Tab-separated table of C-alpha atoms in Angstrom:
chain	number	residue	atom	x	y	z
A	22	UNK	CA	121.878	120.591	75.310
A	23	UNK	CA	122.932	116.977	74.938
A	24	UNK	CA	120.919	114.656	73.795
A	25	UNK	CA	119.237	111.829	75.392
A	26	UNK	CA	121.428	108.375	74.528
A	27	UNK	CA	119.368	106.286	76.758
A	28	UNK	CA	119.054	102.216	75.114
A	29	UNK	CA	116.382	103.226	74.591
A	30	UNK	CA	116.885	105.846	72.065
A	31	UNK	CA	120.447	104.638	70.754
A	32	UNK	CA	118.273	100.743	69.763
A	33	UNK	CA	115.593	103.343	68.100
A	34	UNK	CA	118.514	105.437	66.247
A	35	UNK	CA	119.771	102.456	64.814
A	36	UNK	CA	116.885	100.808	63.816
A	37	UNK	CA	116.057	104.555	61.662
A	38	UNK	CA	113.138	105.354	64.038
A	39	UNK	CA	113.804	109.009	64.973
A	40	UNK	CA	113.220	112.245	63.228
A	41	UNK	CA	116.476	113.106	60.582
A	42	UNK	CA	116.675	116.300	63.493
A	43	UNK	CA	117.364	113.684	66.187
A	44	UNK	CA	119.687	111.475	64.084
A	45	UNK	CA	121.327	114.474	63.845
A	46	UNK	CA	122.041	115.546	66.849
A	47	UNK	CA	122.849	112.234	68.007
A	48	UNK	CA	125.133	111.613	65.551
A	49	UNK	CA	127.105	114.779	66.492
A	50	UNK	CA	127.081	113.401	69.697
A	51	UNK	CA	128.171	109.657	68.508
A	52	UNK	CA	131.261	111.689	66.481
A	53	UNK	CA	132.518	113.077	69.946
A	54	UNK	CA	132.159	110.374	71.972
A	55	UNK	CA	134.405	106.675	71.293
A	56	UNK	CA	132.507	105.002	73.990
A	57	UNK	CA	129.278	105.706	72.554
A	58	UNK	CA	130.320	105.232	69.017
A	59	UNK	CA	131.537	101.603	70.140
A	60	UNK	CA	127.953	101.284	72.012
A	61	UNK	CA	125.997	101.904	68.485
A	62	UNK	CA	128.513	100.244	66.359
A	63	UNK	CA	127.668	96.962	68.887
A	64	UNK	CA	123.705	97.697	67.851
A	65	UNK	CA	124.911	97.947	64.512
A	66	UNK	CA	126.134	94.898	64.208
A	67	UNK	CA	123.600	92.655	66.417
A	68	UNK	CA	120.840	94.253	63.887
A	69	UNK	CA	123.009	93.155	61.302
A	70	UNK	CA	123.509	89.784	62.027
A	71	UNK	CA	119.939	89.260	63.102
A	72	UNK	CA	118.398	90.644	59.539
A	73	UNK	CA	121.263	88.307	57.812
A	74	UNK	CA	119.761	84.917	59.208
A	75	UNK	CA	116.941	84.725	56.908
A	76	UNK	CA	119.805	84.865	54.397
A	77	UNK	CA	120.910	81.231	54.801
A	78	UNK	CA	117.199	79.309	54.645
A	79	UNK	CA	116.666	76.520	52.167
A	80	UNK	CA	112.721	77.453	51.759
A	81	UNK	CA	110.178	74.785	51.829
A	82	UNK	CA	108.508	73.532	49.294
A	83	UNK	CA	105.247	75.757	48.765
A	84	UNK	CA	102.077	74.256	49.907
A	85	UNK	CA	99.876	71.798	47.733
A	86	UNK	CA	96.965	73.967	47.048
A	87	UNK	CA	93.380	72.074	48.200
A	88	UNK	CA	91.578	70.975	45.259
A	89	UNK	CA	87.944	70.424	44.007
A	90	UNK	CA	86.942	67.772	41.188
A	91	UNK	CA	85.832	71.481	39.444
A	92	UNK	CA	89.409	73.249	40.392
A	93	UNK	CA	91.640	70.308	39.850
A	94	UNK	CA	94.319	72.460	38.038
A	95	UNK	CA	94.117	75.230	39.788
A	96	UNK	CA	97.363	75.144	41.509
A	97	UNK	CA	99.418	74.794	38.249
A	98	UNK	CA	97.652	77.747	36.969
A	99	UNK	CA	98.588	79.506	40.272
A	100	UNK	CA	102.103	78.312	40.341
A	101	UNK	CA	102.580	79.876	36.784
A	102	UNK	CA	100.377	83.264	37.946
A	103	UNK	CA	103.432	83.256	40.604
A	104	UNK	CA	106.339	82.784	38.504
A	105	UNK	CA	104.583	85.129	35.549
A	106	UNK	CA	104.412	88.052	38.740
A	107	UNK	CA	107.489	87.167	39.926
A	108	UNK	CA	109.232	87.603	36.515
A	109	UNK	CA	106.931	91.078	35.969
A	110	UNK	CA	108.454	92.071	39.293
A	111	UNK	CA	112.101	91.133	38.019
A	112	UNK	CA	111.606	93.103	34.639
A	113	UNK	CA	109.798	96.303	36.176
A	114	UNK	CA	110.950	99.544	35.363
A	115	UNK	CA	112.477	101.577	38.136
A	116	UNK	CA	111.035	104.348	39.998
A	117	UNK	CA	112.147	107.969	38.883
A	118	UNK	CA	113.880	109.960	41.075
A	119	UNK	CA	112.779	112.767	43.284
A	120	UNK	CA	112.516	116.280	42.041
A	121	UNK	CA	115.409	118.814	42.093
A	122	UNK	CA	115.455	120.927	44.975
A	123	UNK	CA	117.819	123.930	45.459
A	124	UNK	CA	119.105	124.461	48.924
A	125	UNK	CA	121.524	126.422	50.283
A	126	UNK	CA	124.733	124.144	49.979
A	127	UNK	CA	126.066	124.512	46.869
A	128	UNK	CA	127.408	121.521	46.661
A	129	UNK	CA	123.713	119.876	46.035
A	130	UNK	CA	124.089	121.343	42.651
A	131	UNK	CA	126.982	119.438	41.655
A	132	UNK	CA	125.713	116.789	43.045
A	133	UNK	CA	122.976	116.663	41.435
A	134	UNK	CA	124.785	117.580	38.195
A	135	UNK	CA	126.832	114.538	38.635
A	136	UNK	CA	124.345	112.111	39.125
A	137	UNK	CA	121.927	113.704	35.834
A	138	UNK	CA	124.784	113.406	33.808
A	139	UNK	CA	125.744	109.811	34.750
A	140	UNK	CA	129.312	110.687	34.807
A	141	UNK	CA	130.548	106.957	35.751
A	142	UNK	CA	132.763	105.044	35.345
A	143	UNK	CA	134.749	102.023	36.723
A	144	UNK	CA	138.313	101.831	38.009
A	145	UNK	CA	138.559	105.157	39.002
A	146	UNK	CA	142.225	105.187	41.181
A	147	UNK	CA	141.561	107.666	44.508
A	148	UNK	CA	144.520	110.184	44.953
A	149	UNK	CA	147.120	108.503	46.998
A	150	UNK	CA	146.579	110.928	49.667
A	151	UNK	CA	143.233	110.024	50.100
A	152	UNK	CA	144.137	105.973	49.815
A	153	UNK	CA	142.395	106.288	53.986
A	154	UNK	CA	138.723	106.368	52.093
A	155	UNK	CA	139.271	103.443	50.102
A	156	UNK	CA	138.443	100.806	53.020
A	157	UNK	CA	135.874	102.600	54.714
A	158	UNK	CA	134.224	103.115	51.287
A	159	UNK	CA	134.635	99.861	50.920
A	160	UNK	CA	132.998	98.624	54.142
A	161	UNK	CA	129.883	101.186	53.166
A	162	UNK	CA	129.070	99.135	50.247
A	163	UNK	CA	129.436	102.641	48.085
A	164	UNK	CA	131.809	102.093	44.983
A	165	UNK	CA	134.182	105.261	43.489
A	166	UNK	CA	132.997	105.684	40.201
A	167	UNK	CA	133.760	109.705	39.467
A	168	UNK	CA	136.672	111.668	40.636
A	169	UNK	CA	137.362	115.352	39.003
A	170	UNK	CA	139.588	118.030	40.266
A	171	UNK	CA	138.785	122.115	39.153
A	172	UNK	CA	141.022	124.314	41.240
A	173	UNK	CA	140.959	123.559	44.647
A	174	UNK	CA	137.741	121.946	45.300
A	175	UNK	CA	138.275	117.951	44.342
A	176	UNK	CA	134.903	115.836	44.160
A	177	UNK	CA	134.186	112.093	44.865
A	178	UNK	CA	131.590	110.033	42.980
A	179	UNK	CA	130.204	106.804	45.030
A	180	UNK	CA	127.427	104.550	43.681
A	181	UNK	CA	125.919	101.494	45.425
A	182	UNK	CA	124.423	98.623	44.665
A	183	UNK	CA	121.330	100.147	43.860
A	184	UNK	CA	119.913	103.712	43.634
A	185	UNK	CA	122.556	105.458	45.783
A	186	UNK	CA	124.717	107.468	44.948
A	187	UNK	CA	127.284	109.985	47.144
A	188	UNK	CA	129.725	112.633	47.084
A	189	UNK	CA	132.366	113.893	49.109
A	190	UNK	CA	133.722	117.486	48.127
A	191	UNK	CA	137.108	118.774	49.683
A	192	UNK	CA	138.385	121.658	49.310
A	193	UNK	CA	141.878	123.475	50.194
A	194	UNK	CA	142.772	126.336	51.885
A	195	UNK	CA	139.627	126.643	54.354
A	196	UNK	CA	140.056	129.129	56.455
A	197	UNK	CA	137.050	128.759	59.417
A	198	UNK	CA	137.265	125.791	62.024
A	199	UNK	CA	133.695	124.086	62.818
A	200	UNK	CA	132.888	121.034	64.877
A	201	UNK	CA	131.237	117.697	62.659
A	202	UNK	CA	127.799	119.086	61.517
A	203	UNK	CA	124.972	117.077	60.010
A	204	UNK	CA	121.658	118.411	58.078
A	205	UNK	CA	119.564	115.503	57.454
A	206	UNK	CA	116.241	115.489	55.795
A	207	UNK	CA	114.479	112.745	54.060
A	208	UNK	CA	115.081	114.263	50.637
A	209	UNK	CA	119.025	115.623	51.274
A	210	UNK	CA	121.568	114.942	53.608
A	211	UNK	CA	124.619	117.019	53.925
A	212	UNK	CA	127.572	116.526	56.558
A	213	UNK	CA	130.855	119.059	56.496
A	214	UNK	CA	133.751	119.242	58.635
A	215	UNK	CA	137.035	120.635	58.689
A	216	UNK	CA	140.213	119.093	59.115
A	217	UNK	CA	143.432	121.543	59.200
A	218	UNK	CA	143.250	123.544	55.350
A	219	UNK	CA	140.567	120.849	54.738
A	220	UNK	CA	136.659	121.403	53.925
A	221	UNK	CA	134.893	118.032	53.411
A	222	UNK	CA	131.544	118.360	51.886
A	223	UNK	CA	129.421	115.115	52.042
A	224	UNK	CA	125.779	115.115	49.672
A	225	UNK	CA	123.720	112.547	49.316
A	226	UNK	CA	120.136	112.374	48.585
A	227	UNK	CA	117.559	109.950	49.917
A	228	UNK	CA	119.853	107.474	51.582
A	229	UNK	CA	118.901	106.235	55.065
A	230	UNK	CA	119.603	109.230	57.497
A	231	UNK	CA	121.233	106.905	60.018
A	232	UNK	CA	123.328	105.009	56.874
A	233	UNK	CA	124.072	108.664	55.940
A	234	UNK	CA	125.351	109.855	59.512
A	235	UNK	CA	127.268	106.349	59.985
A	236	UNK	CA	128.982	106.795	56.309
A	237	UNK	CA	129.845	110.667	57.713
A	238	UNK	CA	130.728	109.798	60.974
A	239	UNK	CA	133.318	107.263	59.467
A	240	UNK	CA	135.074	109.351	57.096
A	241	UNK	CA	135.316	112.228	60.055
A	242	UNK	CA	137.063	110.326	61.820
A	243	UNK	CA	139.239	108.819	58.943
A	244	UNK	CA	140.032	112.024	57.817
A	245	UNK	CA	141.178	113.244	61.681
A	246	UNK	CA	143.402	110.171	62.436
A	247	UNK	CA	143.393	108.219	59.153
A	248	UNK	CA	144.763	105.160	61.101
A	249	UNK	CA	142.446	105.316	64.220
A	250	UNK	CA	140.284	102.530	65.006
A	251	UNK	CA	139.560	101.237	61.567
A	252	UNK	CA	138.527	98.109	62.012
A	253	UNK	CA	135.503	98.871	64.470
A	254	UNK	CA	134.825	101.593	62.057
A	255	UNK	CA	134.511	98.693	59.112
A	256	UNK	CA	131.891	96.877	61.066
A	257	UNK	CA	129.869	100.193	62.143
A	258	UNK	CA	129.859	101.118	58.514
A	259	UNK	CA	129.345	97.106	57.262
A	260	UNK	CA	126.248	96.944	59.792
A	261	UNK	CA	125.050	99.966	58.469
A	262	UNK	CA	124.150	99.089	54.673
A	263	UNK	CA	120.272	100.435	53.995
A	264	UNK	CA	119.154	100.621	50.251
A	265	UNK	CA	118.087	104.054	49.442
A	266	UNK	CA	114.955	104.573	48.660
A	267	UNK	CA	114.864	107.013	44.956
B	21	UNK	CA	91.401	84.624	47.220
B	22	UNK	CA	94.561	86.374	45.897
B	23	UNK	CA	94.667	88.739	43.330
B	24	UNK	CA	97.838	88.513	40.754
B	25	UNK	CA	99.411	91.549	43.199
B	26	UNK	CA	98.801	89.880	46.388
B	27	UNK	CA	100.301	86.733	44.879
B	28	UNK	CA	103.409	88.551	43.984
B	29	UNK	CA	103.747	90.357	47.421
B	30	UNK	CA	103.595	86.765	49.067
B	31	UNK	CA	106.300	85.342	46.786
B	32	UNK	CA	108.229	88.643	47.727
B	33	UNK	CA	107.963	87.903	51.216
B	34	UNK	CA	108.028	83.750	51.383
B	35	UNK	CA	111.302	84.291	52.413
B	36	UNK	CA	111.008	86.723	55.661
B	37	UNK	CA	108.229	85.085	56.402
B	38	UNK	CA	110.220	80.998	56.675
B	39	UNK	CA	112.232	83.679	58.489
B	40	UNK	CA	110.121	84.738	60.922
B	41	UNK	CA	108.591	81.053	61.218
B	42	UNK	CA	112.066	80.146	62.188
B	43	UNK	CA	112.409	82.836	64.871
B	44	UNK	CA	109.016	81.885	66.466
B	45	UNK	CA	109.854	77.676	66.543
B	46	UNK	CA	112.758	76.118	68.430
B	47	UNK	CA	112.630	73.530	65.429
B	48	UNK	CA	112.714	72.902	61.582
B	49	UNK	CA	109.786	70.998	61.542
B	50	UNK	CA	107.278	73.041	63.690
B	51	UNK	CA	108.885	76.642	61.462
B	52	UNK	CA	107.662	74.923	58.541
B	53	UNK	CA	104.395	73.443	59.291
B	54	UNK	CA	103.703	76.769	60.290
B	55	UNK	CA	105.197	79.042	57.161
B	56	UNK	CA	103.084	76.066	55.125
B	57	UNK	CA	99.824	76.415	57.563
B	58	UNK	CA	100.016	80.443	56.844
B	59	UNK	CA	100.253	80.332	53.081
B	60	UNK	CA	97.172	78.385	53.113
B	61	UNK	CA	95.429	80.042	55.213
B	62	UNK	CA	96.441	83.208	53.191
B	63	UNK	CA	95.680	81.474	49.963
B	64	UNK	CA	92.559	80.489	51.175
B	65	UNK	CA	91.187	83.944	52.650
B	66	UNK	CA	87.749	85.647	51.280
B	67	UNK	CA	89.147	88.866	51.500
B	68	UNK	CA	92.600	90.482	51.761
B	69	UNK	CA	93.844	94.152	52.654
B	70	UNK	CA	94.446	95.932	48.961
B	71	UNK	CA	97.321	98.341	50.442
B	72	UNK	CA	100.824	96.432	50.659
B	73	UNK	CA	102.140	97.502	54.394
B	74	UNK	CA	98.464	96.418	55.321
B	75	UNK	CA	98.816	93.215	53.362
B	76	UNK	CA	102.091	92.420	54.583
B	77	UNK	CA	100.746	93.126	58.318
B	78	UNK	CA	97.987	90.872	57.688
B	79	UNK	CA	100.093	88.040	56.603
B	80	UNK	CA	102.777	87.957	59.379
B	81	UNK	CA	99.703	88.719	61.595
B	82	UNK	CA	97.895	85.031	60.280
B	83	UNK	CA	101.468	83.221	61.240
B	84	UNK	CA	102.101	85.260	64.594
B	85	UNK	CA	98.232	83.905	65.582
B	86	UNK	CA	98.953	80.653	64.456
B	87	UNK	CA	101.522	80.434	66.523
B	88	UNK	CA	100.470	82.084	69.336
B	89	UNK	CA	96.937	80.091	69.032
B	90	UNK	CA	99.712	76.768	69.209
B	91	UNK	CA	101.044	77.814	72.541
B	92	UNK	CA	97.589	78.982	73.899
B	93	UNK	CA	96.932	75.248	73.599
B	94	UNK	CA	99.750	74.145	74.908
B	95	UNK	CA	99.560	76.412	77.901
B	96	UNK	CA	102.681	78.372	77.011
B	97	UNK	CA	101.992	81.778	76.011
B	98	UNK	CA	104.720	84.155	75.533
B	99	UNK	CA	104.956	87.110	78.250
B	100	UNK	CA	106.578	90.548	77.626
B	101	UNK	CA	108.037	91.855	81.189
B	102	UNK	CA	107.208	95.506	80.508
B	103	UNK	CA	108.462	96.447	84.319
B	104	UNK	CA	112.028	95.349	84.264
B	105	UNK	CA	113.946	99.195	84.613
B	106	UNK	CA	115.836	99.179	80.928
B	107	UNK	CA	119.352	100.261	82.859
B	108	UNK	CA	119.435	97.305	84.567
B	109	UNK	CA	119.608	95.043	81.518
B	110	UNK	CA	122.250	96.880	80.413
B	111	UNK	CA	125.376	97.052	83.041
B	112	UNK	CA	127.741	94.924	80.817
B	113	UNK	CA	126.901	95.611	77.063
B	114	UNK	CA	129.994	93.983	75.091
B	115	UNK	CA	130.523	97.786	73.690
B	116	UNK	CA	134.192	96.851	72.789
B	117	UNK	CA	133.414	93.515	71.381
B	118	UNK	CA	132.714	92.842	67.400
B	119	UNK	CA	130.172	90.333	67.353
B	120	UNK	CA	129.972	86.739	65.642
B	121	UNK	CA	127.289	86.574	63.463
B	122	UNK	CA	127.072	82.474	64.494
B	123	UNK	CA	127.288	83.646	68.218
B	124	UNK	CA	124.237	85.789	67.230
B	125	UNK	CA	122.087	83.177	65.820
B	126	UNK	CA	122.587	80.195	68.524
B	127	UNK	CA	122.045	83.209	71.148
B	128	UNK	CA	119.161	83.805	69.417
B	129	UNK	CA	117.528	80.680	69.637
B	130	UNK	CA	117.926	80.737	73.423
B	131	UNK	CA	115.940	84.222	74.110
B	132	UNK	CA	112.650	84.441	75.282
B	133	UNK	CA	109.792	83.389	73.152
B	134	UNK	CA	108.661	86.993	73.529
B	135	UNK	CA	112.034	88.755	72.539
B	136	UNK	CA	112.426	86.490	69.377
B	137	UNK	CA	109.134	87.566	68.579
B	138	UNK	CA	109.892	91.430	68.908
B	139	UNK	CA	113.261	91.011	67.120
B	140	UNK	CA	112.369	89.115	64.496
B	141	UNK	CA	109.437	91.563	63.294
B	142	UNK	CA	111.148	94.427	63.321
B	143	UNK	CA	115.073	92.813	62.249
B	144	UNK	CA	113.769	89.591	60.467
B	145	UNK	CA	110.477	91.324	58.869
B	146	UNK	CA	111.488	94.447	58.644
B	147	UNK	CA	108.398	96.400	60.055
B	148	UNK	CA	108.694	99.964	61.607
B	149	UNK	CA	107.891	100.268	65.401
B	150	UNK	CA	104.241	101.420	64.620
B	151	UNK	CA	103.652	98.919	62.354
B	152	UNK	CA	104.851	96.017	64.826
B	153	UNK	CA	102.795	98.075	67.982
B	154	UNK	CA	99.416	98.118	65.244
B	155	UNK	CA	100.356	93.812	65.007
B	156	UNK	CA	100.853	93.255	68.946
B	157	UNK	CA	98.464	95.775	69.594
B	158	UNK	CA	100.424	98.461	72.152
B	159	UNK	CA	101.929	102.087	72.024
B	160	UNK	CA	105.101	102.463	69.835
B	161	UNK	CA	106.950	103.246	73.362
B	162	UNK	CA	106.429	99.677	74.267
B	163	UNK	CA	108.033	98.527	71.289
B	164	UNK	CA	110.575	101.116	71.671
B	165	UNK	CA	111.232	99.406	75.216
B	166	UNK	CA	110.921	95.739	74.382
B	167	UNK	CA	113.699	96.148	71.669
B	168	UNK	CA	115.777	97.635	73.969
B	169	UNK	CA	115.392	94.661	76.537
B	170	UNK	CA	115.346	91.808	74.016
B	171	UNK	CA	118.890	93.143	72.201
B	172	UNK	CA	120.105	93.263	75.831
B	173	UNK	CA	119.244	90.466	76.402
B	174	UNK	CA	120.613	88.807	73.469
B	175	UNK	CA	123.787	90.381	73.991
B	176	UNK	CA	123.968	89.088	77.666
B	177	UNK	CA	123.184	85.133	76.473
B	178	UNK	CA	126.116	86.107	74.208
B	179	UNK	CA	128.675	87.204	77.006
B	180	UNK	CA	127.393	84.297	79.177
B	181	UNK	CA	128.770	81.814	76.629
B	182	UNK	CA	131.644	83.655	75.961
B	183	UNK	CA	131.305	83.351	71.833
B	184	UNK	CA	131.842	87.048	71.381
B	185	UNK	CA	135.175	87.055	69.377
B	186	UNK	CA	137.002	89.976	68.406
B	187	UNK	CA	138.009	90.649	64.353
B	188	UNK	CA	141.533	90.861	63.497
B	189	UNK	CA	142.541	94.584	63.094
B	190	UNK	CA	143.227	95.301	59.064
B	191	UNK	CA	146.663	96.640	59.750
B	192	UNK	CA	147.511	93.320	61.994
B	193	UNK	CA	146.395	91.227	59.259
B	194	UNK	CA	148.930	92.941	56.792
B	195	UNK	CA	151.680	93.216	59.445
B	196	UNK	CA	151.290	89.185	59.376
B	197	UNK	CA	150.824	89.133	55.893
B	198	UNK	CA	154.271	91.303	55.262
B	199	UNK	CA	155.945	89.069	57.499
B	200	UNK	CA	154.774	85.787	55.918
């Protein structure tokens, strides 16, 4: 059964609200449907541009803190309290990532592989026949920094800004035909798809489910038409930037 | 008064919260008399929630009742129109438009006082829906629904001043830049 894409529910989708199982579905919906894609990707980018205007405020000078005869420096020592936290803050060491757990795509494995062993690097050069990814990458804010090849099955590293990190496996001569499917959980989320002698593979773990499904929904449709409506794609996947959370 | 973790939170959030100031007063001036007016009164509190979403709930709950103790005396309280049917807001939604993120902001500032106040807690502060229903005090639904009215809403200031523009496509832009 379809399901619902009321405002309602589309304004809740984008703003990560709903269960991964509802992102889901609704995103398998979203890949189906242009008019509906363009209706999100508008959400997308109001959201967007509404978080952003914070972005451009000169702050005010903090408040002079009331003083007592008895407290009369207490403001300088608070003022250098606040700059000792805020340097604390700055230097902290990050958070660990989640345990590894096995499920059944065996991509997750490699994935997980990948990221353990830190196999990174920059400058890494895409195949030319995948030169379609590089802009929509691009527009995700997720960087190629692995590429490796073993028989058929090739596999793309991407890295962002902060704790995220993404792959994309394809491999040749698939034989089955599926429609765009999506298995999103808090921990892992896993797209696949087929496109002629095409399997694509997508793995990522803890990244926003609805960053996850636009990122997936993107390259679906890159991969079908590699020239179709890229530039609304760029915004959808632009507006769609959410730091992950290992 | 603050501990050292509370103090760090706030200078975490100064800047979401001038933010949010901004979205709640039509002017410079009156956004930061209030940001300055909530750090004090922060600063100043006897006690202060020890969990961090309660802490940060507590302080964008002192500058939302500042503010909305400012209008009270002015006579000018914000109201949320809960009854308006959702569908109806929505007949011309700019779906195959790419916004401008200036059209954005100056539609912004011409919204109700109640959908800048929805859309800047959850898009400006960054709260969930249950955490912005626990601050206004109603259901998550209601949020659900005022988000969806106030972004429709926005989106219709936008089309009536026709400041929607649409981005270049990628493959124009080389076509012109092959030609040049």
């Amino acid at each position: 059964m379809r399901p619902e894409t009321s405002d309602r529910v589309l304004n809740a989708f984008i703003d990560g609200e709903l269960s991964p199982a509802e992102v889901a579905r609704i995103s398998v919906v979203i890949a189906d449907d242009p008019t509906l894609a363009q209706r999100v990707a508008h959400l997308h980018q109001i959201k967007a541009a509404v978080s952003a205007m914070p972005d451009d405020l000169v702050l005010p000078a903090p408040p002079m803190p009331r003083q007592d005869k008895k407290g009369k420096f207490r403001g300088v020592r608070a003022l250098i309290a606040g700059c000792a936290l805020l340097l604390a803050v700055f230097w902290s060491a990050p958070v660990t990532g989640p345990a590894y757990q096995d499920t059944a795509s065996p991509f997750i494995g490699q994935h997980d592989h990948w990221v353990s062993q830190g196999a990174e690097r920059d400058g890494v050069v895409l195949p030319e026949s995948f030169d379609w990814l590089r802009p929509l990458m691009h527009a995700s804010g997720l960087k190629l920094v692995h590429y490796s090849q073993e028989g058929n099955l090739q596999h793309f590293g991407f890295k962002g800004v902060n704790a995220c990190r993404l792959s994309l496996f394809v491999s040749s001569e698939a034989a089955a035909v599926s429609p765009f499917q999506l298995s999103l959980t808090e921990q892992v989320q896993h797209a696949q798809w087929y496109i002629g002698t095409l399997a694509f593979d997508m793995i990522a773990r803890d990244m926003a489910p609805v960053r996850f499904a636009t990122v997936a929904t993107a390259l679906y449709h890159g991969s079908q038409d590699h020239a179709a409506d890229e530039a609304l794609q760029i915004a959808f996947l632009q507006a769609a930037r959410l730091p992950c959370t290992a | 008064m603050l501990d050292k973790s509370q103090q760090g939170l706030m200078l975490e959030m100064r800047r979401k919260l001038f933010g949010y100031a901004c979205a709640l007063s039509r002017d410079m001036s009156s956004a930061e008399d209030l940001y300055q007016e909530t750090l004090l009164r922060a600063m100043s509190a006897t006690a202060a929630p020890d969990n961090e979403v309660a802490y940060r709930v507590w302080m964008f709950r002192i500058m939302r009742n500042l503010w909305v103790d400012g209008l009270r005396a002015e006579g000018r309280l914000p109201e949320f129109d809960d009854s308006t049917e959702i569908d109806n807001l929505s007949a011309n939604k700019g779906d195959d438009l790419v916004v401008n993120a200036l059209a954005v902001r100056q539609a912004f500032q011409r919204l109700s006082k109640a959908h800048r106040d929805i859309l800047a807690l959850v898009d400006i502060c960054g709260f969930s829906y249950a955490d912005a229903a626990e601050m206004l005090d109603v259901p998550t639904g209601t949020i659900m629904s005022r988000m969806s009215r106030a972004r429709a809403a926005l989106t219709k200031l936008m089309q009536d001043e026709i400041k929607i523009v649409s981005l270049p496509l990628r493959r124009t832009q080389r076509k012109l830049g092959d030609k040049g």
